[in-house]
Structures are given as C-alpha cells and as structure tokens.
C-alpha cells in the first residue's frame, strides 16, 4: 500500500490538482492526513475512482437525467475530458484515461449537447470492425533478407 501526494494521484486519475482538491474537501475522495496536515491518497482509492462500479454509474445516470441509456458497445473507456477544441462544425476532444490519452473528433453539436468541459467525466466508446496489433521496435525481430534466386539453365 503506497500513499500518493494529491498532485501525483490527480495525474494518475487524469485530472488537475484543482479538480481533485475540492473532491477531497467535499469528502468524495478518502485520504489520510499526515502529521504536517498534508493529504495522501492510497492506491486503492485511486483505483476505486478510476473504475467505479457499473451499478453506481447507472444510479448516477438515473439521478442526473431521469433516463437510463443502454448501448451495445462493450469497449468503454472511462476517463476525464482533458481538452475540447471547437473549430467550425467539428470538435477535437482529448480524454485522459489513466495515464493514456485518447483523442476523438466529433461534431460541434455533440459537444454542445453533451456540455463537455475540461475536467468532466466521460466515456469513450470504441466500435470498430478492424483491430491493429503492434509491437515496440525493440521487440520486433530484424527483417529476414532473402537473396533473389538465379535461374540456372541445364
């Protein structure tokens, strides 16, 4: 069990310090206070915040809008809006999912309808008919070089 400083926990959660600190003050995030009065967050608490239970998420949706939405897409990644850039009819939305970043281009209307703002919790739902697999360069064996065969007359 390791205790993380608030800034480090915020980085792992993909939110800013200024977002996490009020959550601590409101009691939404459990912390331990050091003898010097500094908050520290246990790894398990960060994990709890990164992967809330499906039942809790459904309850939150019901409480906010009165609607329950079901979707067939199973590849759902929970994260936080890191940046929204709107230009013309399109918008670029960057999500922080753990220590990774995912960028999506959606319509301006969708951003406005969802009221997406920096720091908001959001889901990235991935639906694709193709999957690409890659390996890092160090793990890929050197390409095999075959010499061309010579035609021999007999």
PDB file of C-alpha atoms in Angstrom:
ATOM      1  CA  UNK A   1       0.000   0.000   0.000  1.00  0.00           C
ATOM      2  CA  UNK A   2       1.531   3.277  -1.074  1.00  0.00           C
ATOM      3  CA  UNK A   3       0.362   6.762  -0.231  1.00  0.00           C
ATOM      4  CA  UNK A   4       0.328   9.229  -3.112  1.00  0.00           C
ATOM      5  CA  UNK A   5       0.575  13.016  -2.856  1.00  0.00           C
ATOM      6  CA  UNK A   6      -2.510  14.791  -4.233  1.00  0.00           C
ATOM      7  CA  UNK A   7      -0.724  16.001  -7.388  1.00  0.00           C
ATOM      8  CA  UNK A   8       0.514  12.503  -8.225  1.00  0.00           C
ATOM      9  CA  UNK A   9      -2.946  10.994  -7.618  1.00  0.00           C
ATOM     10  CA  UNK A  10      -4.506  13.694  -9.819  1.00  0.00           C
ATOM     11  CA  UNK A  11      -2.071  12.818 -12.604  1.00  0.00           C
ATOM     12  CA  UNK A  12      -2.967   9.111 -12.371  1.00  0.00           C
ATOM     13  CA  UNK A  13      -6.657   9.990 -12.451  1.00  0.00           C
ATOM     14  CA  UNK A  14      -6.197  12.253 -15.462  1.00  0.00           C
ATOM     15  CA  UNK A  15      -7.498  15.357 -13.686  1.00  0.00           C
ATOM     16  CA  UNK A  16      -5.866  18.523 -12.461  1.00  0.00           C
ATOM     17  CA  UNK A  17      -4.872  19.249  -8.876  1.00  0.00           C
ATOM     18  CA  UNK A  18      -7.520  21.993  -8.807  1.00  0.00           C
ATOM     19  CA  UNK A  19     -10.182  19.388  -9.642  1.00  0.00           C
ATOM     20  CA  UNK A  20      -9.062  16.745  -7.136  1.00  0.00           C
ATOM     21  CA  UNK A  21      -8.548  19.053  -4.147  1.00  0.00           C
ATOM     22  CA  UNK A  22     -12.241  20.120  -3.919  1.00  0.00           C
ATOM     23  CA  UNK A  23     -13.286  16.446  -4.176  1.00  0.00           C
ATOM     24  CA  UNK A  24     -11.125  15.780  -1.120  1.00  0.00           C
ATOM     25  CA  UNK A  25     -12.632  18.732   0.772  1.00  0.00           C
ATOM     26  CA  UNK A  26     -16.168  17.560  -0.139  1.00  0.00           C
ATOM     27  CA  UNK A  27     -15.383  14.053   1.146  1.00  0.00           C
ATOM     28  CA  UNK A  28     -15.762  12.395  -2.269  1.00  0.00           C
ATOM     29  CA  UNK A  29     -12.169  11.115  -2.063  1.00  0.00           C
ATOM     30  CA  UNK A  30     -10.865   9.343   1.039  1.00  0.00           C
ATOM     31  CA  UNK A  31      -7.442  10.485   2.202  1.00  0.00           C
ATOM     32  CA  UNK A  32      -5.050  10.112   5.075  1.00  0.00           C
ATOM     33  CA  UNK A  33      -3.694  13.283   6.629  1.00  0.00           C
ATOM     34  CA  UNK A  34      -0.020  13.409   7.569  1.00  0.00           C
ATOM     35  CA  UNK A  35       1.223  14.913  10.822  1.00  0.00           C
ATOM     36  CA  UNK A  36       2.072  18.013   8.772  1.00  0.00           C
ATOM     37  CA  UNK A  37      -1.550  18.317   7.598  1.00  0.00           C
ATOM     38  CA  UNK A  38      -0.982  17.115   4.015  1.00  0.00           C
ATOM     39  CA  UNK A  39      -3.441  14.786   2.301  1.00  0.00           C
ATOM     40  CA  UNK A  40      -2.213  11.465   0.934  1.00  0.00           C
ATOM     41  CA  UNK A  41      -4.293   9.091  -1.179  1.00  0.00           C
ATOM     42  CA  UNK A  42      -3.995   5.295  -1.032  1.00  0.00           C
ATOM     43  CA  UNK A  43      -3.527   3.423  -4.355  1.00  0.00           C
ATOM     44  CA  UNK A  44      -6.766   1.512  -3.765  1.00  0.00           C
ATOM     45  CA  UNK A  45      -8.706   4.788  -3.558  1.00  0.00           C
ATOM     46  CA  UNK A  46      -7.279   5.898  -6.919  1.00  0.00           C
ATOM     47  CA  UNK A  47      -8.286   2.513  -8.392  1.00  0.00           C
ATOM     48  CA  UNK A  48     -11.793   2.938  -6.962  1.00  0.00           C
ATOM     49  CA  UNK A  49     -12.094   6.323  -8.644  1.00  0.00           C
ATOM     50  CA  UNK A  50     -10.776   5.021 -11.971  1.00  0.00           C
ATOM     51  CA  UNK A  51     -13.195   2.083 -12.137  1.00  0.00           C
ATOM     52  CA  UNK A  52     -16.485   2.900 -10.427  1.00  0.00           C
ATOM     53  CA  UNK A  53     -18.969   0.037 -10.184  1.00  0.00           C
ATOM     54  CA  UNK A  54     -21.413  -0.341 -13.072  1.00  0.00           C
ATOM     55  CA  UNK A  55     -24.337  -0.105 -10.653  1.00  0.00           C
ATOM     56  CA  UNK A  56     -23.085   3.194  -9.279  1.00  0.00           C
ATOM     57  CA  UNK A  57     -22.698   4.595 -12.785  1.00  0.00           C
ATOM     58  CA  UNK A  58     -26.252   3.587 -13.684  1.00  0.00           C
ATOM     59  CA  UNK A  59     -27.519   5.170 -10.487  1.00  0.00           C
ATOM     60  CA  UNK A  60     -25.693   8.429 -11.262  1.00  0.00           C
ATOM     61  CA  UNK A  61     -27.199   8.500 -14.766  1.00  0.00           C
ATOM     62  CA  UNK A  62     -30.690   7.959 -13.406  1.00  0.00           C
ATOM     63  CA  UNK A  63     -30.295  10.686 -10.794  1.00  0.00           C
ATOM     64  CA  UNK A  64     -28.956  13.271 -13.253  1.00  0.00           C
ATOM     65  CA  UNK A  65     -31.304  12.912 -16.183  1.00  0.00           C
ATOM     66  CA  UNK A  66     -34.094  10.513 -15.267  1.00  0.00           C
ATOM     67  CA  UNK A  67     -33.092   8.357 -18.263  1.00  0.00           C
ATOM     68  CA  UNK A  68     -31.401   5.003 -18.383  1.00  0.00           C
ATOM     69  CA  UNK A  69     -29.345   4.571 -21.527  1.00  0.00           C
ATOM     70  CA  UNK A  70     -28.181   1.184 -22.778  1.00  0.00           C
ATOM     71  CA  UNK A  71     -25.613   0.751 -25.506  1.00  0.00           C
ATOM     72  CA  UNK A  72     -24.330  -2.301 -27.348  1.00  0.00           C
ATOM     73  CA  UNK A  73     -20.703  -1.131 -27.467  1.00  0.00           C
ATOM     74  CA  UNK A  74     -18.676  -3.080 -24.926  1.00  0.00           C
ATOM     75  CA  UNK A  75     -15.343  -1.317 -25.409  1.00  0.00           C
ATOM     76  CA  UNK A  76     -15.976   1.522 -22.988  1.00  0.00           C
ATOM     77  CA  UNK A  77     -13.102   3.513 -21.545  1.00  0.00           C
ATOM     78  CA  UNK A  78     -13.850   5.801 -18.593  1.00  0.00           C
ATOM     79  CA  UNK A  79     -11.818   8.977 -18.356  1.00  0.00           C
ATOM     80  CA  UNK A  80     -11.821  12.719 -17.935  1.00  0.00           C
ATOM     81  CA  UNK A  81     -12.021  15.462 -20.546  1.00  0.00           C
ATOM     82  CA  UNK A  82      -8.566  16.983 -20.803  1.00  0.00           C
ATOM     83  CA  UNK A  83      -9.235  19.402 -23.667  1.00  0.00           C
ATOM     84  CA  UNK A  84     -12.042  20.455 -26.014  1.00  0.00           C
ATOM     85  CA  UNK A  85     -11.122  22.379 -29.178  1.00  0.00           C
ATOM     86  CA  UNK A  86     -14.019  23.536 -31.336  1.00  0.00           C
ATOM     87  CA  UNK A  87     -13.491  24.830 -34.865  1.00  0.00           C
ATOM     88  CA  UNK A  88     -16.280  25.179 -37.389  1.00  0.00           C
ATOM     89  CA  UNK A  89     -18.585  22.155 -37.474  1.00  0.00           C
ATOM     90  CA  UNK A  90     -16.113  19.813 -35.723  1.00  0.00           C
ATOM     91  CA  UNK A  91     -14.550  19.499 -32.295  1.00  0.00           C
ATOM     92  CA  UNK A  92     -11.478  17.662 -31.052  1.00  0.00           C
ATOM     93  CA  UNK A  93     -11.963  16.088 -27.620  1.00  0.00           C
ATOM     94  CA  UNK A  94      -8.972  14.741 -25.700  1.00  0.00           C
ATOM     95  CA  UNK A  95      -9.698  12.294 -22.875  1.00  0.00           C
ATOM     96  CA  UNK A  96      -7.299  11.195 -20.122  1.00  0.00           C
ATOM     97  CA  UNK A  97      -7.827   7.530 -19.395  1.00  0.00           C
ATOM     98  CA  UNK A  98      -5.467   6.578 -16.606  1.00  0.00           C
ATOM     99  CA  UNK A  99      -2.024   7.547 -17.862  1.00  0.00           C
ATOM    100  CA  UNK A 100      -3.108   7.367 -21.527  1.00  0.00           C
ATOM    101  CA  UNK A 101      -4.638   9.978 -23.830  1.00  0.00           C
ATOM    102  CA  UNK A 102      -7.358   9.312 -26.397  1.00  0.00           C
ATOM    103  CA  UNK A 103      -8.358  11.915 -28.991  1.00  0.00           C
ATOM    104  CA  UNK A 104     -11.703  11.879 -30.800  1.00  0.00           C
ATOM    105  CA  UNK A 105     -13.108  14.160 -33.487  1.00  0.00           C
ATOM    106  CA  UNK A 106     -16.851  14.675 -33.088  1.00  0.00           C
ATOM    107  CA  UNK A 107     -19.356  17.287 -34.221  1.00  0.00           C
ATOM    108  CA  UNK A 108     -19.658  20.664 -32.580  1.00  0.00           C
ATOM    109  CA  UNK A 109     -23.351  19.871 -31.957  1.00  0.00           C
ATOM    110  CA  UNK A 110     -22.385  16.739 -29.994  1.00  0.00           C
ATOM    111  CA  UNK A 111     -20.008  18.726 -27.765  1.00  0.00           C
ATOM    112  CA  UNK A 112     -22.725  21.301 -27.090  1.00  0.00           C
ATOM    113  CA  UNK A 113     -25.413  18.659 -26.455  1.00  0.00           C
ATOM    114  CA  UNK A 114     -23.155  16.750 -24.045  1.00  0.00           C
ATOM    115  CA  UNK A 115     -21.976  20.041 -22.484  1.00  0.00           C
ATOM    116  CA  UNK A 116     -18.411  18.723 -22.484  1.00  0.00           C
ATOM    117  CA  UNK A 117     -15.989  20.801 -20.459  1.00  0.00           C
ATOM    118  CA  UNK A 118     -12.445  20.232 -19.222  1.00  0.00           C
ATOM    119  CA  UNK A 119     -12.458  18.055 -16.105  1.00  0.00           C
ATOM    120  CA  UNK A 120     -15.810  16.379 -16.858  1.00  0.00           C
ATOM    121  CA  UNK A 121     -16.059  12.608 -16.577  1.00  0.00           C
ATOM    122  CA  UNK A 122     -16.789  10.960 -19.932  1.00  0.00           C
ATOM    123  CA  UNK A 123     -16.821   7.590 -21.668  1.00  0.00           C
ATOM    124  CA  UNK A 124     -15.030   6.763 -24.888  1.00  0.00           C
ATOM    125  CA  UNK A 125     -16.970   4.020 -26.634  1.00  0.00           C
ATOM    126  CA  UNK A 126     -14.968   2.247 -29.328  1.00  0.00           C
ATOM    127  CA  UNK A 127     -16.782   0.396 -32.084  1.00  0.00           C
ATOM    128  CA  UNK A 128     -14.614  -0.929 -34.876  1.00  0.00           C
ATOM    129  CA  UNK A 129     -14.549  -3.688 -37.440  1.00  0.00           C
ATOM    130  CA  UNK A 130     -10.755  -3.746 -37.553  1.00  0.00           C
ATOM    131  CA  UNK A 131      -8.118  -4.284 -34.902  1.00  0.00           C
ATOM    132  CA  UNK A 132      -4.451  -3.481 -35.408  1.00  0.00           C
ATOM    133  CA  UNK A 133      -1.713  -5.153 -33.420  1.00  0.00           C
ATOM    134  CA  UNK A 134       1.704  -3.586 -32.917  1.00  0.00           C
ATOM    135  CA  UNK A 135       4.907  -4.281 -31.031  1.00  0.00           C
ATOM    136  CA  UNK A 136       7.535  -1.870 -29.889  1.00  0.00           C
ATOM    137  CA  UNK A 137      10.615  -1.661 -32.117  1.00  0.00           C
ATOM    138  CA  UNK A 138      12.906  -3.412 -29.624  1.00  0.00           C
ATOM    139  CA  UNK A 139      10.650  -6.477 -29.576  1.00  0.00           C
ATOM    140  CA  UNK A 140      10.366  -6.857 -33.354  1.00  0.00           C
ATOM    141  CA  UNK A 141      12.940  -9.236 -34.844  1.00  0.00           C
ATOM    142  CA  UNK A 142      15.073  -7.876 -37.677  1.00  0.00           C
ATOM    143  CA  UNK A 143      13.503  -8.474 -41.087  1.00  0.00           C
ATOM    144  CA  UNK A 144      14.782 -11.536 -42.886  1.00  0.00           C
ATOM    145  CA  UNK A 145      16.554 -10.727 -46.126  1.00  0.00           C
ATOM    146  CA  UNK A 146      16.125 -13.338 -48.838  1.00  0.00           C
ATOM    147  CA  UNK A 147      18.518 -13.210 -51.749  1.00  0.00           C
ATOM    148  CA  UNK A 148      16.934 -13.494 -55.175  1.00  0.00           C
ATOM    149  CA  UNK A 149      17.288 -16.923 -56.754  1.00  0.00           C
ATOM    150  CA  UNK A 150      19.197 -17.168 -60.003  1.00  0.00           C
ATOM    151  CA  UNK A 151      17.712 -19.024 -62.927  1.00  0.00           C
ATOM    152  CA  UNK A 152      20.115 -21.746 -63.971  1.00  0.00           C
ATOM    153  CA  UNK A 153      19.986 -23.330 -67.365  1.00  0.00           C
ATOM    154  CA  UNK A 154      20.658 -27.024 -67.516  1.00  0.00           C
TER     155      UNK A 154
END
